[in-house]
Amino acid sequence: MIEIFLSLIFFVTLSVSSGLFCLRYILHLERNIFKLSEIGLIGITFLTFLSFLIHFFFPLNTNINLIIVISLLFLGLFKNTNFFFNSIKKNYLISIITLFIVFLMTLNYDPHEDYGYYHLPYIINIISEKIIFGLSNLQPQFGWNSSWLNFSSIFYLPILGLNGVHMSNPILFFFVLYLFLEIAFSKNDQYSISRYFLLTLSFYIIIKFSRIAAHGFDFPANIFLLLSFYYFLKLTETFDNFKLEKYFIILLMFSTLAITIKLSTFMAPLIVFASLFIIKLKNIKKRSVIISFLFCSIFFLFWIIQQFIYSGCFVPMFEFTCLKHVNWYTFEISNSINAVTGAVNKSVRDYTGTLTEEEYLRNFNWVSTWFNRNKTEFIEHISALLIPFFIIFIFNLKYLNSYKNNIFDKKNNTILLSTIFLFSTIGLFFWFIKSPVIRFGIPYLFVFSFFFIIFILKYVLKINLILNRGIIITLFLSLIFNASKNFNRVYSFENRDGFWPKILEVEYSTKKIENYSVNFPDSKIISTQHQFCWSIPFICHIDSGKGINIYKKNNYIFINQVSN
């Protein structure tokens, strides 16, 4: 338990240090204009960027990661030690609350259902070998990998080992919760739409995502996209050049990270383009904006190159991006991805009728089955959003019309309204048509729901928004709910063997392919999870090496498909 607590403190310090390093040496920005939570989130973005760069040439093993960590701690905190500790001291109550909540959430959490299938096996590959050409020939899921797994691999360090890679989501939640509390306790911009947006988001996240086990890398992708939208709203509310610069740089970095974590955040570029238009109108031409744009362009390029090296496709979901003549190209990977995500995500497994799978997926025949399968989850999400909102609404009933709030009446808000409309409608349309899993559509569902409520209050009920009372009480109730759920989970946990998340130990066998040893699951226990690679040593192939060829060229490993 103490090891988890100390690990949280260590990785929080590392993330802040990385953020300070990035601000000073990469973006050339003053640290004082950023909140501690923002610096930590920028640090996570920079660490992810660094993981891409280094993995092109080295495996992210304990030795390489230790060098990275020591260097960033020294260079990041050098001349910034007082700033770091003063920031913690200034917000000591926020620091204590956040650390307690996240520590409790981390104890004994169960890894995501896909963790042993391809999350952890991907991490095993990345910590064992530098970038592998044709990695998706080992397992197609590696072809649409997430940058979040690259980031997690940085935490593979001596002493902690694979336990460290479990800390990526808790560290993210720490800084997100820290930001929520900073805004909740702040007296600035009390009547701004951005503040209402973030407060509503905070209650929703604290209540609905109270368990790390449910996060996977959907949560990181969604939260970075929603935070990008928050900073876009901030951008529309100010004419201060320093703030405009800060908000644009943050939303640009978060949008880039979001889309490399998961392509379900495909509307992120819209936020960036709308923001570029705004800063052009407001005549911002600072060098730091250009540098940040260059940094994010290189970051995205690294991700695209990694996708191509893994699969032979720049974006494996789209066949036109594939170069099929390269010998490591994963045959039919685009069709495989589209077939699997389309059928499974439209609840084909729950269908009990007489239609074939092809007929089921046509003409919206799947909608009724899908709705019945997901209606309970919909209710849970809507409740987590609406209940805190209405509690605050009740606290502010007699003050609702005492202040004229011009949220949507200001001049030059055409860009804002257009962006809200396009983000919500296009996002929801493609989510519903392509992959209607609720967790994939959370950013679009949340933005649509929030602004729909605002529209009803302002233009239908003619209520001017002033929702400043009851915020701390509602936040306190949300945190109590979160903590009680996790306390009950930890207290009722049976067969406790330490407090780290459990990694399933799977028996395996080995066979030789050329000069390489290929491991594969060979468990006597019959279960779906025991058929996965989990932490089986590199190279692990679920199909025991059938249909693949492995060789080395220019000191890089290549894996290509062969006929059985």
Coordinates of C-alpha atoms in Angstrom, one line a residue:
M1 CA 0.0 0.0 0.0
I2 CA 2.8 2.4 0.9
E3 CA 4.5 1.6 -2.4
I4 CA 1.4 2.7 -4.3
F5 CA 1.2 5.9 -2.3
L6 CA 4.9 6.8 -2.9
S7 CA 4.5 5.9 -6.6
L8 CA 1.7 8.3 -6.9
I9 CA 3.8 11.1 -5.4
F10 CA 6.8 10.2 -7.5
F11 CA 4.9 10.1 -10.9
V12 CA 3.0 13.3 -10.1
T13 CA 6.4 15.0 -9.5
L14 CA 7.8 13.5 -12.7
S15 CA 4.8 14.7 -14.7
V16 CA 5.1 18.3 -13.3
S17 CA 8.8 18.2 -13.9
S18 CA 8.3 17.1 -17.5
G19 CA 5.8 19.9 -18.0
L20 CA 8.2 22.5 -16.6
F21 CA 10.9 21.1 -18.9
C22 CA 8.6 21.3 -21.9
L23 CA 7.5 24.9 -21.1
R24 CA 11.0 26.2 -20.6
Y25 CA 13.1 24.4 -23.2
I26 CA 10.6 23.4 -25.9
L27 CA 7.8 26.0 -25.9
H28 CA 9.8 28.8 -24.3
L29 CA 6.8 29.9 -22.1
E30 CA 6.7 31.3 -18.6
R31 CA 5.6 28.8 -16.0
N32 CA 3.7 31.4 -13.9
I33 CA 0.8 31.7 -16.2
F34 CA -0.1 28.0 -15.9
K35 CA -1.8 26.2 -13.1
L36 CA 0.0 23.2 -11.5
S37 CA -2.6 20.8 -13.0
E38 CA -2.1 22.3 -16.4
I39 CA 1.7 21.8 -16.1
G40 CA 1.2 18.2 -15.1
L41 CA -1.1 17.5 -18.1
I42 CA 1.4 19.2 -20.4
G43 CA 4.0 17.0 -18.8
I44 CA 1.9 13.9 -19.7
T45 CA 1.7 15.1 -23.3
F46 CA 5.5 15.7 -23.5
L47 CA 6.3 12.3 -21.9
T48 CA 4.1 10.7 -24.6
F49 CA 5.9 12.6 -27.3
L50 CA 9.2 11.5 -25.8
S51 CA 8.1 7.8 -25.7
F52 CA 7.5 7.9 -29.5
L53 CA 10.8 9.5 -30.3
I54 CA 12.9 7.2 -28.1
H55 CA 11.1 4.0 -29.2
F56 CA 12.2 4.5 -32.8
F57 CA 15.7 3.8 -31.6
F58 CA 15.5 2.0 -28.2
P59 CA 13.2 -0.3 -26.3
L60 CA 11.6 1.5 -23.4
N61 CA 13.2 -0.9 -20.8
T62 CA 14.0 -0.1 -17.2
N63 CA 17.5 1.3 -18.0
I64 CA 16.3 3.7 -20.8
N65 CA 13.3 4.8 -18.7
L66 CA 15.5 5.4 -15.7
I67 CA 17.7 7.7 -17.8
I68 CA 14.7 9.6 -19.1
V69 CA 13.2 10.0 -15.6
I70 CA 16.4 11.1 -13.9
S71 CA 17.1 13.6 -16.7
L72 CA 13.6 15.2 -16.6
L73 CA 13.5 15.3 -12.8
F74 CA 16.8 17.2 -12.7
L75 CA 16.3 19.5 -15.7
G76 CA 12.6 20.1 -14.9
L77 CA 13.0 20.9 -11.3
F78 CA 16.3 22.7 -11.7
K79 CA 15.5 26.3 -10.8
N80 CA 11.9 25.4 -10.3
T81 CA 12.0 23.6 -6.9
N82 CA 10.6 26.6 -5.0
F83 CA 7.9 27.1 -7.6
F84 CA 6.8 23.5 -7.3
F85 CA 6.7 23.4 -3.5
N86 CA 5.1 26.8 -3.3
S87 CA 2.4 25.7 -5.7
I88 CA 1.7 22.6 -3.5
K89 CA 1.7 24.7 -0.3
K90 CA -0.6 27.3 -1.9
N91 CA -3.1 24.5 -2.7
Y92 CA -2.4 22.1 0.1
L93 CA -6.0 21.3 0.7
I94 CA -6.6 20.5 -3.0
S95 CA -3.4 18.4 -3.0
I96 CA -4.5 16.4 0.1
I97 CA -8.0 15.8 -1.2
T98 CA -6.8 14.8 -4.7
L99 CA -4.1 12.5 -3.4
F100 CA -6.5 10.7 -1.0
I101 CA -9.2 10.2 -3.7
V102 CA -6.8 8.9 -6.4
F103 CA -4.9 6.7 -3.9
L104 CA -8.2 5.1 -2.9
M105 CA -9.2 4.6 -6.5
T106 CA -5.8 3.0 -7.3
L107 CA -5.9 0.3 -4.6
N108 CA -6.8 -3.2 -6.0
Y109 CA -8.4 -1.9 -9.1
D110 CA -9.1 -4.5 -11.8
P111 CA -7.4 -3.9 -15.2
H112 CA -9.7 -3.1 -18.1
E113 CA -11.3 -6.1 -19.9
D114 CA -9.0 -5.7 -22.9
Y115 CA -5.8 -5.3 -20.7
G116 CA -4.6 -8.9 -21.1
Y117 CA -5.8 -9.1 -24.7
Y118 CA -3.7 -6.4 -26.3
H119 CA -3.0 -3.5 -23.9
L120 CA -0.4 -5.3 -21.7
P121 CA 1.0 -7.4 -24.6
Y122 CA 1.6 -4.2 -26.6
I123 CA 3.5 -2.8 -23.6
I124 CA 5.5 -6.0 -23.3
N125 CA 6.6 -5.5 -26.9
I126 CA 7.5 -1.8 -26.5
I127 CA 9.6 -2.4 -23.4
S128 CA 11.4 -5.4 -24.9
E129 CA 12.3 -4.2 -28.4
K130 CA 12.7 -1.0 -30.3
I131 CA 10.0 -0.3 -32.9
I132 CA 9.0 -3.5 -34.8
F133 CA 8.1 -3.4 -38.5
G134 CA 4.9 -5.4 -39.0
L135 CA 3.9 -5.6 -35.3
S136 CA 0.2 -5.9 -36.2
N137 CA 1.0 -9.3 -37.9
L138 CA 1.4 -10.6 -34.4
Q139 CA -2.0 -9.3 -33.5
P140 CA -4.2 -7.0 -35.6
Q141 CA -5.1 -4.9 -32.5
F142 CA -1.5 -3.6 -32.4
G143 CA -2.2 -1.9 -35.8
W144 CA -4.6 0.7 -34.2
N145 CA -2.6 1.1 -31.0
S146 CA -3.0 4.0 -28.7
S147 CA -0.3 6.5 -27.7
W148 CA -1.6 6.1 -24.1
L149 CA 0.2 2.7 -24.1
N150 CA 3.4 4.4 -25.1
F151 CA 3.0 6.8 -22.3
S152 CA 2.3 4.0 -19.8
S153 CA 5.5 2.2 -20.9
I154 CA 7.6 5.2 -19.6
F155 CA 6.5 4.1 -16.0
Y156 CA 8.2 0.7 -16.4
L157 CA 11.0 1.4 -13.9
P158 CA 13.4 -0.6 -11.7
I159 CA 11.7 -1.9 -8.4
L160 CA 8.2 -1.2 -9.8
G161 CA 8.5 -3.3 -12.9
L162 CA 5.1 -3.8 -14.6
N163 CA 3.3 -2.4 -11.6
G164 CA 4.5 1.0 -12.7
V165 CA 2.6 0.9 -16.0
H166 CA -0.7 0.7 -14.1
M167 CA -0.1 4.2 -12.8
S168 CA -0.8 6.1 -16.0
N169 CA -4.6 6.5 -15.5
P170 CA -4.4 7.3 -11.8
I171 CA -1.8 10.1 -12.6
L172 CA -4.1 11.5 -15.3
F173 CA -7.1 11.4 -12.9
F174 CA -4.9 13.2 -10.3
F175 CA -4.3 16.2 -12.5
V176 CA -7.8 16.3 -13.9
L177 CA -9.3 16.2 -10.4
Y178 CA -6.8 18.8 -9.3
L179 CA -7.9 21.1 -12.2
F180 CA -11.6 20.6 -11.2
L181 CA -10.9 21.6 -7.6
E182 CA -8.8 24.6 -8.6
I183 CA -11.7 25.9 -10.8
A184 CA -14.3 25.1 -8.2
F185 CA -12.5 27.0 -5.4
S186 CA -11.6 29.9 -7.7
K187 CA -13.5 33.2 -7.7
N188 CA -12.5 34.1 -11.2
D189 CA -14.8 34.1 -14.2
Q190 CA -17.8 33.1 -12.0
Y191 CA -20.4 33.8 -14.7
S192 CA -18.5 32.3 -17.7
I193 CA -19.9 29.4 -19.8
S194 CA -16.5 27.8 -19.6
R195 CA -16.7 27.6 -15.8
Y196 CA -20.2 26.1 -15.9
F197 CA -18.9 23.6 -18.5
L198 CA -16.0 22.5 -16.5
L199 CA -17.9 22.3 -13.2
T200 CA -20.6 20.1 -14.8
L201 CA -17.9 18.0 -16.3
S202 CA -16.2 17.6 -13.0
F203 CA -19.3 16.3 -11.2
Y204 CA -20.0 13.9 -14.1
I205 CA -16.4 12.6 -14.1
I206 CA -16.1 12.2 -10.3
I207 CA -19.4 10.3 -10.1
K208 CA -19.4 8.2 -13.3
F209 CA -15.7 7.4 -13.6
S210 CA -15.1 6.6 -10.0
R211 CA -13.4 3.3 -10.7
I212 CA -10.0 3.2 -12.6
A213 CA -11.0 -0.3 -13.9
A214 CA -13.5 1.3 -16.3
H215 CA -11.1 3.7 -17.8
G216 CA -9.0 1.8 -20.3
F217 CA -7.7 4.4 -22.8
D218 CA -11.2 5.6 -23.7
F219 CA -11.2 7.9 -20.6
P220 CA -7.8 9.5 -21.4
A221 CA -8.9 10.2 -25.0
N222 CA -12.3 11.6 -24.0
I223 CA -11.0 13.8 -21.1
F224 CA -8.3 15.4 -23.2
L225 CA -10.8 16.1 -26.0
L226 CA -13.3 17.6 -23.5
L227 CA -10.6 19.7 -21.8
S228 CA -9.6 20.9 -25.3
F229 CA -13.2 22.0 -25.7
Y230 CA -13.1 23.8 -22.3
Y231 CA -10.0 25.7 -23.4
F232 CA -11.7 26.6 -26.7
L233 CA -14.5 28.1 -24.7
K234 CA -12.0 30.0 -22.6
L235 CA -10.4 31.3 -25.8
T236 CA -13.7 32.8 -26.9
E237 CA -14.2 34.6 -23.6
T238 CA -11.0 36.7 -23.5
F239 CA -9.1 39.4 -25.5
D240 CA -6.0 39.2 -23.3
N241 CA -3.1 38.2 -25.5
F242 CA -1.3 36.1 -22.8
K243 CA -4.4 34.2 -22.0
L244 CA -5.2 33.7 -25.7
E245 CA -1.7 32.3 -26.2
K246 CA -2.0 30.0 -23.2
Y247 CA -5.4 28.6 -24.1
F248 CA -4.6 28.0 -27.7
I249 CA -1.3 26.1 -26.8
I250 CA -3.1 23.9 -24.3
L251 CA -6.0 23.0 -26.5
L252 CA -3.6 22.3 -29.4
M253 CA -1.5 19.9 -27.3
F254 CA -4.5 18.2 -25.7
S255 CA -6.3 17.8 -29.1
T256 CA -3.2 16.3 -30.6
L257 CA -2.8 13.9 -27.7
A258 CA -6.5 12.9 -27.8
I259 CA -6.6 11.9 -31.4
T260 CA -3.4 9.8 -31.1
I261 CA -4.9 8.0 -28.0
K262 CA -8.1 7.1 -29.9
L263 CA -9.5 8.0 -33.3
S264 CA -13.0 8.3 -31.7
T265 CA -11.9 11.8 -30.9
F266 CA -11.8 12.6 -34.7
M267 CA -13.5 16.0 -34.1
A268 CA -10.4 17.4 -32.3
P269 CA -9.1 19.1 -35.5
L270 CA -12.4 21.1 -35.7
I271 CA -11.6 22.7 -32.3
V272 CA -8.0 23.5 -33.5
F273 CA -9.2 25.1 -36.8
A274 CA -11.9 27.1 -35.1
S275 CA -9.3 28.3 -32.5
L276 CA -6.9 29.3 -35.3
F277 CA -9.6 31.4 -36.8
I278 CA -10.3 33.1 -33.5
I279 CA -6.6 33.9 -32.7
K280 CA -6.3 35.2 -36.3
L281 CA -9.3 37.5 -35.7
K282 CA -7.8 38.6 -32.4
N283 CA -4.4 39.2 -34.2
I284 CA -2.2 36.8 -32.1
K285 CA 1.1 36.2 -33.9
K286 CA 3.4 35.1 -31.2
R287 CA 6.5 32.9 -31.7
S288 CA 5.4 30.4 -29.0
V289 CA 2.2 29.7 -30.9
I290 CA 4.2 28.7 -34.0
I291 CA 6.6 26.6 -31.9
S292 CA 3.7 24.8 -30.2
F293 CA 2.1 24.1 -33.6
L294 CA 5.4 22.7 -34.9
F295 CA 5.8 20.5 -31.8
C296 CA 2.3 19.1 -32.2
S297 CA 2.8 18.6 -35.9
I298 CA 6.0 16.5 -35.2
F299 CA 4.1 14.6 -32.5
F300 CA 1.3 13.7 -34.8
L301 CA 3.8 12.8 -37.6
F302 CA 5.6 10.4 -35.2
W303 CA 2.3 8.7 -34.4
I304 CA 1.4 8.4 -38.1
I305 CA 4.9 6.9 -38.9
Q306 CA 4.6 4.4 -36.0
Q307 CA 1.2 3.3 -37.4
F308 CA 2.8 2.7 -40.8
I309 CA 5.7 0.8 -39.4
Y310 CA 3.4 -1.4 -37.4
S311 CA 0.9 -2.2 -40.1
G312 CA 1.9 -0.8 -43.5
C313 CA -1.0 1.7 -43.2
F314 CA -0.8 5.3 -42.0
V315 CA -4.3 5.0 -40.6
P316 CA -5.2 1.3 -40.6
M317 CA -9.0 1.9 -40.5
F318 CA -8.8 3.4 -44.0
E319 CA -7.5 1.1 -46.7
F320 CA -6.5 3.9 -49.0
T321 CA -3.8 4.9 -46.5
C322 CA -2.1 1.5 -46.9
L323 CA 1.0 0.7 -49.0
K324 CA 0.3 -2.9 -49.8
H325 CA 3.6 -3.5 -51.5
V326 CA 5.7 -3.3 -48.3
N327 CA 6.4 -6.8 -47.1
W328 CA 5.2 -6.2 -43.5
Y329 CA 1.8 -5.0 -44.6
T330 CA -1.0 -6.7 -42.6
F331 CA -3.3 -8.2 -45.2
E332 CA -6.9 -7.0 -45.0
I333 CA -6.3 -5.1 -41.7
S334 CA -8.8 -2.3 -42.7
N335 CA -11.6 -4.8 -43.4
S336 CA -10.9 -6.7 -40.2
I337 CA -11.1 -3.6 -38.1
N338 CA -14.2 -2.3 -39.7
A339 CA -16.0 -5.7 -39.6
V340 CA -15.2 -6.3 -36.0
T341 CA -16.0 -2.8 -34.7
G342 CA -19.2 -2.5 -36.7
A343 CA -20.7 -5.8 -35.7
V344 CA -19.6 -6.0 -32.0
N345 CA -20.3 -2.4 -31.3
K346 CA -23.8 -2.7 -32.6
S347 CA -24.6 -5.5 -30.2
V348 CA -24.7 -8.3 -32.7
R349 CA -23.9 -10.8 -29.9
D350 CA -27.1 -9.8 -28.1
Y351 CA -29.3 -10.4 -31.1
T352 CA -31.5 -13.5 -30.9
G353 CA -33.6 -13.1 -34.1
T354 CA -33.4 -14.8 -37.5
L355 CA -31.5 -12.2 -39.5
T356 CA -28.0 -13.0 -40.7
E357 CA -25.2 -10.7 -39.4
E358 CA -25.1 -8.9 -42.7
E359 CA -28.9 -8.3 -42.7
Y360 CA -28.8 -7.3 -39.0
L361 CA -26.3 -4.5 -39.8
R362 CA -28.3 -3.1 -42.7
N363 CA -31.1 -0.5 -42.6
F364 CA -30.7 0.2 -38.9
N365 CA -32.1 -3.3 -38.0
W366 CA -29.6 -3.3 -35.1
V367 CA -31.0 -0.2 -33.4
S368 CA -33.6 -1.8 -31.1
T369 CA -31.2 -4.5 -29.9
W370 CA -28.5 -1.9 -29.4
F371 CA -30.8 0.4 -27.4
N372 CA -32.0 -2.4 -25.2
R373 CA -28.5 -3.5 -24.6
N374 CA -27.3 0.1 -23.7
K375 CA -30.4 1.8 -22.1
T376 CA -29.3 1.2 -18.5
E377 CA -25.8 2.6 -19.2
F378 CA -27.4 5.6 -20.9
I379 CA -29.5 6.3 -17.8
E380 CA -26.4 6.1 -15.6
H381 CA -24.5 8.6 -17.7
I382 CA -27.5 11.0 -17.9
S383 CA -28.1 10.7 -14.1
A384 CA -24.4 11.5 -13.4
L385 CA -24.7 14.6 -15.5
L386 CA -28.2 15.9 -14.5
I387 CA -28.4 15.2 -10.8
P388 CA -25.5 17.4 -9.7
F389 CA -26.7 20.1 -12.2
F390 CA -30.2 20.2 -10.7
I391 CA -28.9 20.2 -7.1
I392 CA -27.0 23.4 -7.9
F393 CA -30.0 24.7 -9.8
I394 CA -32.1 24.3 -6.7
F395 CA -29.5 26.2 -4.6
N396 CA -29.7 29.1 -7.0
L397 CA -33.5 29.3 -7.7
K398 CA -34.1 32.7 -6.3
Y399 CA -31.0 34.2 -7.9
L400 CA -31.5 32.9 -11.5
N401 CA -32.8 36.2 -13.0
S402 CA -30.7 38.6 -10.9
Y403 CA -27.9 38.9 -13.4
K404 CA -28.1 39.3 -17.2
N405 CA -25.8 36.7 -18.6
N406 CA -24.9 37.3 -22.3
I407 CA -23.3 33.9 -22.9
F408 CA -24.6 33.6 -26.5
D409 CA -25.4 37.3 -27.2
K410 CA -21.9 38.6 -27.6
K411 CA -20.7 39.8 -30.9
N412 CA -18.3 37.5 -32.9
N413 CA -19.8 34.3 -31.3
T414 CA -20.7 32.9 -34.7
I415 CA -17.6 30.8 -34.5
L416 CA -18.5 29.5 -31.1
L417 CA -22.0 28.5 -32.0
S418 CA -20.9 27.0 -35.3
T419 CA -18.3 24.9 -33.5
I420 CA -20.7 23.7 -30.8
F421 CA -23.2 22.7 -33.5
L422 CA -20.7 21.0 -35.8
F423 CA -18.8 19.2 -33.0
S424 CA -22.0 17.8 -31.5
T425 CA -23.9 16.9 -34.7
I426 CA -21.1 15.5 -36.8
G427 CA -19.5 13.7 -33.8
L428 CA -22.8 12.1 -32.8
F429 CA -23.7 11.2 -36.4
F430 CA -20.5 9.3 -37.2
W431 CA -20.4 7.8 -33.7
F432 CA -23.9 6.4 -34.1
I433 CA -23.3 5.1 -37.6
K434 CA -19.9 3.7 -37.2
S435 CA -19.3 2.6 -33.6
P436 CA -22.1 3.4 -31.2
V437 CA -20.4 2.2 -27.9
I438 CA -21.3 4.8 -25.3
R439 CA -17.8 5.3 -24.0
F440 CA -16.6 6.2 -27.6
G441 CA -19.2 8.9 -27.9
I442 CA -18.9 10.5 -24.4
P443 CA -17.4 13.8 -25.7
Y444 CA -20.1 14.4 -28.2
L445 CA -22.9 13.3 -25.9
F446 CA -21.6 15.5 -23.1
V447 CA -21.2 18.6 -25.2
F448 CA -24.6 18.1 -26.8
S449 CA -26.3 17.5 -23.5
F450 CA -24.7 20.5 -21.7
F451 CA -25.5 23.0 -24.4
F452 CA -29.0 21.6 -24.9
I453 CA -29.7 22.3 -21.2
I454 CA -28.2 25.8 -21.5
F455 CA -30.3 26.5 -24.5
I456 CA -33.5 25.3 -22.8
L457 CA -32.8 27.4 -19.7
K458 CA -32.0 30.5 -21.6
Y459 CA -34.2 30.6 -24.6
V460 CA -37.2 28.4 -23.6
L461 CA -37.5 29.0 -19.9
K462 CA -36.0 32.5 -20.2
I463 CA -33.7 31.9 -17.3
N464 CA -30.4 33.9 -17.0
L465 CA -27.7 31.7 -15.7
I466 CA -26.1 32.4 -12.3
L467 CA -25.1 29.1 -10.7
N468 CA -22.5 30.0 -8.0
R469 CA -24.2 28.7 -4.9
G470 CA -24.1 25.1 -3.8
I471 CA -21.0 24.3 -5.9
I472 CA -18.8 23.3 -3.0
I473 CA -21.5 21.2 -1.4
T474 CA -22.3 19.4 -4.6
L475 CA -18.6 18.8 -5.2
F476 CA -18.2 17.5 -1.6
L477 CA -21.2 15.1 -2.2
S478 CA -19.6 13.9 -5.4
L479 CA -16.3 13.2 -3.8
I480 CA -18.0 11.4 -0.9
F481 CA -19.8 9.2 -3.4
N482 CA -16.6 8.5 -5.2
A483 CA -14.6 7.7 -2.0
S484 CA -17.4 5.5 -0.5
K485 CA -17.6 3.4 -3.7
N486 CA -13.9 2.8 -3.7
F487 CA -13.7 2.2 0.0
N488 CA -16.4 -0.4 -0.2
R489 CA -14.6 -2.0 -3.2
V490 CA -11.3 -2.2 -1.4
Y491 CA -12.8 -3.3 1.9
S492 CA -14.9 -6.1 0.3
F493 CA -12.0 -7.3 -1.9
E494 CA -11.4 -11.0 -1.4
N495 CA -8.2 -13.1 -1.9
R496 CA -6.1 -10.0 -1.4
D497 CA -2.5 -10.5 -2.4
G498 CA -1.1 -7.0 -2.1
F499 CA -2.9 -3.8 -3.4
W500 CA -1.5 -3.5 -6.9
P501 CA -3.8 -4.4 -9.8
K502 CA -3.6 -8.1 -10.6
I503 CA -1.8 -9.3 -13.7
L504 CA -3.0 -12.8 -14.7
E505 CA -0.2 -15.3 -14.8
V506 CA -0.7 -17.5 -17.9
E507 CA 1.2 -20.7 -18.6
Y508 CA 2.8 -20.7 -22.0
S509 CA 4.9 -22.8 -24.4
T510 CA 7.6 -21.9 -26.8
K511 CA 8.5 -22.9 -30.4
K512 CA 11.3 -21.8 -32.7
I513 CA 10.7 -19.7 -35.9
E514 CA 13.9 -19.1 -37.7
N515 CA 16.2 -17.9 -34.9
Y516 CA 13.5 -16.5 -32.7
S517 CA 11.6 -18.1 -29.8
V518 CA 7.9 -17.5 -30.1
N519 CA 5.8 -17.9 -27.0
F520 CA 2.1 -18.7 -27.0
P521 CA -0.6 -19.2 -24.3
D522 CA -0.9 -22.9 -23.3
S523 CA -2.9 -22.8 -20.1
K524 CA -4.6 -25.8 -18.5
I525 CA -7.3 -23.4 -17.3
I526 CA -10.1 -23.1 -19.9
S527 CA -11.2 -19.4 -20.0
T528 CA -11.1 -16.6 -22.5
Q529 CA -8.6 -14.5 -20.4
H530 CA -6.2 -17.5 -20.3
Q531 CA -6.1 -17.5 -24.1
F532 CA -4.5 -14.1 -24.1
C533 CA -0.8 -13.2 -24.0
W534 CA -1.0 -10.9 -20.9
S535 CA 2.7 -10.6 -19.6
I536 CA 4.0 -13.6 -21.5
P537 CA 7.6 -12.7 -22.6
F538 CA 8.3 -11.2 -26.0
I539 CA 7.6 -12.6 -28.7
C540 CA 4.1 -13.8 -27.8
H541 CA 1.7 -14.9 -30.6
I542 CA -1.8 -16.2 -29.7
D543 CA -1.7 -18.5 -32.8
S544 CA 1.6 -20.2 -31.7
G545 CA 3.6 -18.7 -34.6
K546 CA 1.4 -19.9 -37.4
G547 CA 1.3 -17.7 -40.5
I548 CA 4.2 -15.4 -39.6
N549 CA 7.8 -15.0 -40.5
I550 CA 10.3 -13.1 -38.3
Y551 CA 13.7 -11.8 -39.4
K552 CA 16.0 -8.9 -38.7
K553 CA 17.2 -6.2 -41.1
N554 CA 19.4 -3.2 -40.3
N555 CA 19.1 -4.2 -36.7
Y556 CA 15.3 -3.9 -36.7
I557 CA 12.9 -6.8 -36.3
F558 CA 10.4 -7.4 -39.2
I559 CA 7.3 -9.6 -39.0
N560 CA 5.4 -10.5 -42.1
Q561 CA 2.5 -12.8 -43.0
V562 CA 3.1 -16.1 -44.8
S563 CA 0.8 -18.8 -46.1
N564 CA 0.1 -21.6 -43.6

